[in-house]
Amino acid sequence: MRFLLTSAGIKNTSIHDALVDLLGKPIAESSALCIPTAIYANPGGAGLAWRFISGREGRTPMCELGWKSLGVLELTALPSIDEAQWVPMVKETDALLVGGGDPLYLCYWMRQSGLADLLPSLREAVYVGLSAGSIVMAPNIGEDFVRWKPPTGGDSALGLVEFAIFPHLDHEDLPENTMADAEEWAAGLPVPGYAIDDQTAIKVTDGTVEVVSEGHWKLFTP
């Protein structure tokens, strides 16, 4: 699977171009499924989910990019329905748009739903992460991002990429997201960690990592 892991969605031309490159065709010719599940673990999650799905959040462009078709894949519903109802749909889509919220809650439902097991087989699809949707791909998310606690404890995530992500670097509304905070976060990780601002994304193709940025970022290594 190919990945475009963003802090805040498709925020600029460089990230937009990276998405089109991964899709191999224009967005207007591509199908997408959006996954809002992570946001339900946050206060006001139901309203925020609607804003994400409807493309009215504004600050994190994902669903409003002009997709040929757009559907909703709600992970909490999947364990109660037959896989034949949703697996073929996922296999046929061009992009999965995975929204922000709580990364470990998202990780839990990716595993419970079976989507986590399916993702590695989606060779042609593009996984587009937003904040928690990006963080969850790491082997570990770091203790700073543990809020909702999974039954097994810890900070382990899906490990589909070999690095961790600290999003929203130096965001004006998040005083705890400074470069110094990111450095402290990275010091507790067993893997490399990228601190990225909202104008930055990480593109992963066949294991090759490329930073796409019109802002600022930093790579921390263990």
Tab-separated table of C-alpha atoms in Angstrom:
chain	number	residue	atom	x	y	z
A	1	MET	CA	0.000	0.000	0.000
A	2	ARG	CA	1.095	3.572	-0.669
A	3	PHE	CA	0.837	6.186	2.058
A	4	LEU	CA	0.413	9.942	2.267
A	5	LEU	CA	0.622	10.757	5.961
A	6	THR	CA	-0.363	14.335	6.701
A	7	SER	CA	-0.673	16.539	9.752
A	8	ALA	CA	-3.740	18.419	8.537
A	9	GLY	CA	-4.883	17.046	5.197
A	10	ILE	CA	-4.173	18.283	1.694
A	11	LYS	CA	-3.132	21.778	2.766
A	12	ASN	CA	-1.040	22.987	-0.170
A	13	THR	CA	-0.101	22.406	-3.781
A	14	SER	CA	2.880	20.202	-2.980
A	15	ILE	CA	0.829	17.780	-0.895
A	16	HIS	CA	-1.959	17.858	-3.496
A	17	ASP	CA	0.507	16.984	-6.248
A	18	ALA	CA	1.922	14.156	-4.139
A	19	LEU	CA	-1.568	12.707	-3.738
A	20	VAL	CA	-2.253	12.860	-7.478
A	21	ASP	CA	1.105	11.216	-8.148
A	22	LEU	CA	0.265	8.354	-5.781
A	23	LEU	CA	-3.201	7.925	-7.305
A	24	GLY	CA	-1.775	7.902	-10.813
A	25	LYS	CA	-4.755	9.891	-12.070
A	26	PRO	CA	-6.703	13.060	-11.200
A	27	ILE	CA	-8.722	13.189	-7.995
A	28	ALA	CA	-11.830	13.823	-10.116
A	29	GLU	CA	-11.349	10.361	-11.637
A	30	SER	CA	-10.689	8.617	-8.307
A	31	SER	CA	-12.939	6.948	-5.760
A	32	ALA	CA	-12.480	7.332	-2.017
A	33	LEU	CA	-13.789	6.025	1.284
A	34	CYS	CA	-13.516	8.215	4.358
A	35	ILE	CA	-12.976	6.755	7.817
A	36	PRO	CA	-14.118	9.102	10.634
A	37	THR	CA	-13.805	6.565	13.483
A	38	ALA	CA	-10.885	8.140	15.381
A	39	ILE	CA	-12.823	11.320	16.203
A	40	TYR	CA	-15.533	9.583	18.259
A	41	ALA	CA	-13.116	9.247	21.193
A	42	ASN	CA	-12.763	13.048	21.360
A	43	PRO	CA	-15.217	15.512	22.931
A	44	GLY	CA	-17.875	16.526	20.410
A	45	GLY	CA	-16.892	13.629	18.198
A	46	ALA	CA	-20.270	13.140	16.501
A	47	GLY	CA	-20.383	16.701	15.207
A	48	LEU	CA	-16.744	16.633	14.200
A	49	ALA	CA	-17.309	13.388	12.299
A	50	TRP	CA	-20.117	14.999	10.317
A	51	ARG	CA	-17.931	17.994	9.489
A	52	PHE	CA	-15.147	15.712	8.282
A	53	ILE	CA	-17.446	13.545	6.162
A	54	SER	CA	-19.298	16.510	4.667
A	55	GLY	CA	-16.107	18.432	3.910
A	56	ARG	CA	-17.120	21.344	6.125
A	57	GLU	CA	-14.292	21.232	8.634
A	58	GLY	CA	-12.355	23.661	6.461
A	59	ARG	CA	-8.946	23.468	8.131
A	60	THR	CA	-8.171	19.890	7.114
A	61	PRO	CA	-9.053	19.343	3.429
A	62	MET	CA	-9.721	15.673	2.644
A	63	CYS	CA	-13.270	14.800	1.633
A	64	GLU	CA	-13.946	18.070	-0.188
A	65	LEU	CA	-11.284	17.642	-2.885
A	66	GLY	CA	-13.681	16.729	-5.692
A	67	TRP	CA	-13.546	12.924	-5.665
A	68	LYS	CA	-15.383	11.018	-8.390
A	69	SER	CA	-17.180	9.112	-5.643
A	70	LEU	CA	-17.012	9.223	-1.860
A	71	GLY	CA	-18.337	6.803	0.727
A	72	VAL	CA	-18.074	6.351	4.493
A	73	LEU	CA	-16.389	3.327	6.044
A	74	GLU	CA	-17.317	3.275	9.739
A	75	LEU	CA	-14.992	0.790	11.441
A	76	THR	CA	-17.138	0.262	14.530
A	77	ALA	CA	-19.915	-1.147	12.303
A	78	LEU	CA	-17.782	-3.663	10.426
A	79	PRO	CA	-17.519	-6.468	13.034
A	80	SER	CA	-21.306	-6.831	13.000
A	81	ILE	CA	-21.669	-7.340	9.238
A	82	ASP	CA	-20.411	-9.942	6.805
A	83	GLU	CA	-17.056	-9.206	5.197
A	84	ALA	CA	-18.668	-9.680	1.794
A	85	GLN	CA	-20.568	-6.448	2.451
A	86	TRP	CA	-17.472	-4.264	2.752
A	87	VAL	CA	-14.185	-5.971	1.787
A	88	PRO	CA	-14.832	-5.861	-2.002
A	89	MET	CA	-15.705	-2.163	-1.712
A	90	VAL	CA	-12.424	-1.430	0.063
A	91	LYS	CA	-10.442	-3.435	-2.493
A	92	GLU	CA	-11.990	-1.456	-5.341
A	93	THR	CA	-11.456	2.043	-3.938
A	94	ASP	CA	-8.569	4.272	-4.982
A	95	ALA	CA	-8.056	6.047	-1.645
A	96	LEU	CA	-8.811	5.649	2.041
A	97	LEU	CA	-9.176	9.019	3.784
A	98	VAL	CA	-8.528	8.409	7.472
A	99	GLY	CA	-9.448	11.279	9.750
A	100	GLY	CA	-8.025	12.592	13.003
A	101	GLY	CA	-8.977	12.028	16.619
A	102	ASP	CA	-7.519	9.460	18.978
A	103	PRO	CA	-4.852	7.221	17.407
A	104	LEU	CA	-5.137	4.262	19.788
A	105	TYR	CA	-8.933	4.225	19.551
A	106	LEU	CA	-8.510	4.178	15.775
A	107	CYS	CA	-5.903	1.424	16.060
A	108	TYR	CA	-8.216	-0.676	18.227
A	109	TRP	CA	-11.059	-0.475	15.716
A	110	MET	CA	-8.799	-1.046	12.738
A	111	ARG	CA	-7.826	-4.331	14.341
A	112	GLN	CA	-11.320	-5.248	15.580
A	113	SER	CA	-12.859	-4.535	12.188
A	114	GLY	CA	-10.305	-6.550	10.213
A	115	LEU	CA	-9.179	-3.538	8.199
A	116	ALA	CA	-5.679	-3.664	9.708
A	117	ASP	CA	-5.214	-7.175	8.323
A	118	LEU	CA	-6.538	-6.119	4.923
A	119	LEU	CA	-4.402	-3.007	4.430
A	120	PRO	CA	-1.116	-4.711	3.435
A	121	SER	CA	-2.873	-6.483	0.556
A	122	LEU	CA	-4.169	-3.232	-0.977
A	123	ARG	CA	-1.284	-2.780	-3.390
A	124	GLU	CA	-2.924	-0.142	-5.604
A	125	ALA	CA	-4.804	1.910	-3.015
A	126	VAL	CA	-3.525	5.090	-1.398
A	127	TYR	CA	-3.873	5.505	2.356
A	128	VAL	CA	-4.261	9.207	3.187
A	129	GLY	CA	-3.900	9.906	6.883
A	130	LEU	CA	-4.812	13.041	8.800
A	131	SER	CA	-3.227	13.533	12.252
A	132	ALA	CA	-4.325	10.420	14.214
A	133	GLY	CA	-4.945	8.734	10.874
A	134	SER	CA	-1.237	9.184	10.201
A	135	ILE	CA	0.043	8.507	13.721
A	136	VAL	CA	-1.639	5.080	13.802
A	137	MET	CA	0.595	3.705	11.048
A	138	ALA	CA	3.679	3.791	13.334
A	139	PRO	CA	5.031	0.875	15.380
A	140	ASN	CA	4.639	3.067	18.487
A	141	ILE	CA	2.942	6.427	18.878
A	142	GLY	CA	4.824	7.681	21.960
A	143	GLU	CA	3.411	8.212	25.435
A	144	ASP	CA	2.521	11.841	24.677
A	145	PHE	CA	-0.285	10.655	22.388
A	146	VAL	CA	-1.791	8.027	24.683
A	147	ARG	CA	-5.210	9.276	25.802
A	148	TRP	CA	-7.784	6.566	25.126
A	149	LYS	CA	-6.165	3.444	26.570
A	150	PRO	CA	-6.573	0.109	24.792
A	151	PRO	CA	-7.362	-3.038	26.801
A	152	THR	CA	-3.783	-4.252	26.290
A	153	GLY	CA	-2.249	-0.951	27.440
A	154	GLY	CA	0.924	0.499	25.976
A	155	ASP	CA	1.440	2.730	22.940
A	156	SER	CA	1.807	0.100	20.193
A	157	ALA	CA	0.119	0.894	16.885
A	158	LEU	CA	-0.083	-0.843	13.494
A	159	GLY	CA	3.562	-0.677	12.420
A	160	LEU	CA	2.835	-0.433	8.693
A	161	VAL	CA	5.591	2.177	8.407
A	162	GLU	CA	8.903	2.137	10.268
A	163	PHE	CA	8.714	5.570	11.871
A	164	ALA	CA	6.496	7.606	14.186
A	165	ILE	CA	4.820	10.983	13.569
A	166	PHE	CA	4.403	14.071	15.754
A	167	PRO	CA	1.826	16.230	13.898
A	168	HIS	CA	0.794	19.881	14.215
A	169	LEU	CA	4.311	21.038	15.018
A	170	ASP	CA	4.347	24.631	16.344
A	171	HIS	CA	0.580	24.975	15.863
A	172	GLU	CA	-0.712	28.254	17.279
A	173	ASP	CA	-3.573	26.533	19.102
A	174	LEU	CA	-1.403	23.762	20.562
A	175	PRO	CA	1.221	25.265	22.884
A	176	GLU	CA	2.348	21.746	23.856
A	177	ASN	CA	3.463	21.018	20.269
A	178	THR	CA	6.758	22.910	20.143
A	179	MET	CA	9.973	21.540	18.675
A	180	ALA	CA	11.248	21.033	22.242
A	181	ASP	CA	8.151	18.943	23.003
A	182	ALA	CA	8.738	16.947	19.832
A	183	GLU	CA	12.337	16.280	20.823
A	184	GLU	CA	11.213	14.999	24.225
A	185	TRP	CA	8.598	12.794	22.526
A	186	ALA	CA	11.180	11.356	20.162
A	187	ALA	CA	13.575	10.535	23.003
A	188	GLY	CA	11.114	7.929	24.266
A	189	LEU	CA	10.701	6.156	20.930
A	190	PRO	CA	12.406	2.968	19.747
A	191	VAL	CA	12.023	4.095	16.103
A	192	PRO	CA	12.789	7.265	14.098
A	193	GLY	CA	10.245	10.059	14.527
A	194	TYR	CA	9.180	12.836	12.207
A	195	ALA	CA	7.878	16.097	13.678
A	196	ILE	CA	5.804	17.774	10.961
A	197	ASP	CA	3.768	20.948	10.761
A	198	ASP	CA	0.419	21.330	9.008
A	199	GLN	CA	2.093	22.220	5.684
A	200	THR	CA	4.025	18.945	5.627
A	201	ALA	CA	3.269	15.329	4.702
A	202	ILE	CA	5.233	12.094	4.434
A	203	LYS	CA	4.917	10.070	1.250
A	204	VAL	CA	5.777	6.365	1.386
A	205	THR	CA	6.013	4.268	-1.780
A	206	ASP	CA	7.316	0.691	-1.630
A	207	GLY	CA	9.128	1.513	1.599
A	208	THR	CA	10.764	4.662	0.213
A	209	VAL	CA	10.092	7.681	2.414
A	210	GLU	CA	9.857	11.224	1.037
A	211	VAL	CA	8.992	14.368	2.976
A	212	VAL	CA	6.684	16.736	1.076
A	213	SER	CA	6.675	20.169	2.660
A	214	GLU	CA	5.943	23.836	2.230
A	215	GLY	CA	6.498	24.300	5.970
A	216	HIS	CA	8.952	22.867	8.456
A	217	TRP	CA	9.764	19.490	9.917
A	218	LYS	CA	12.497	17.498	11.625
A	219	LEU	CA	13.585	13.865	11.697
A	220	PHE	CA	14.688	12.457	15.052
A	221	THR	CA	16.621	9.183	15.155
A	222	PRO	CA	17.003	6.905	18.195
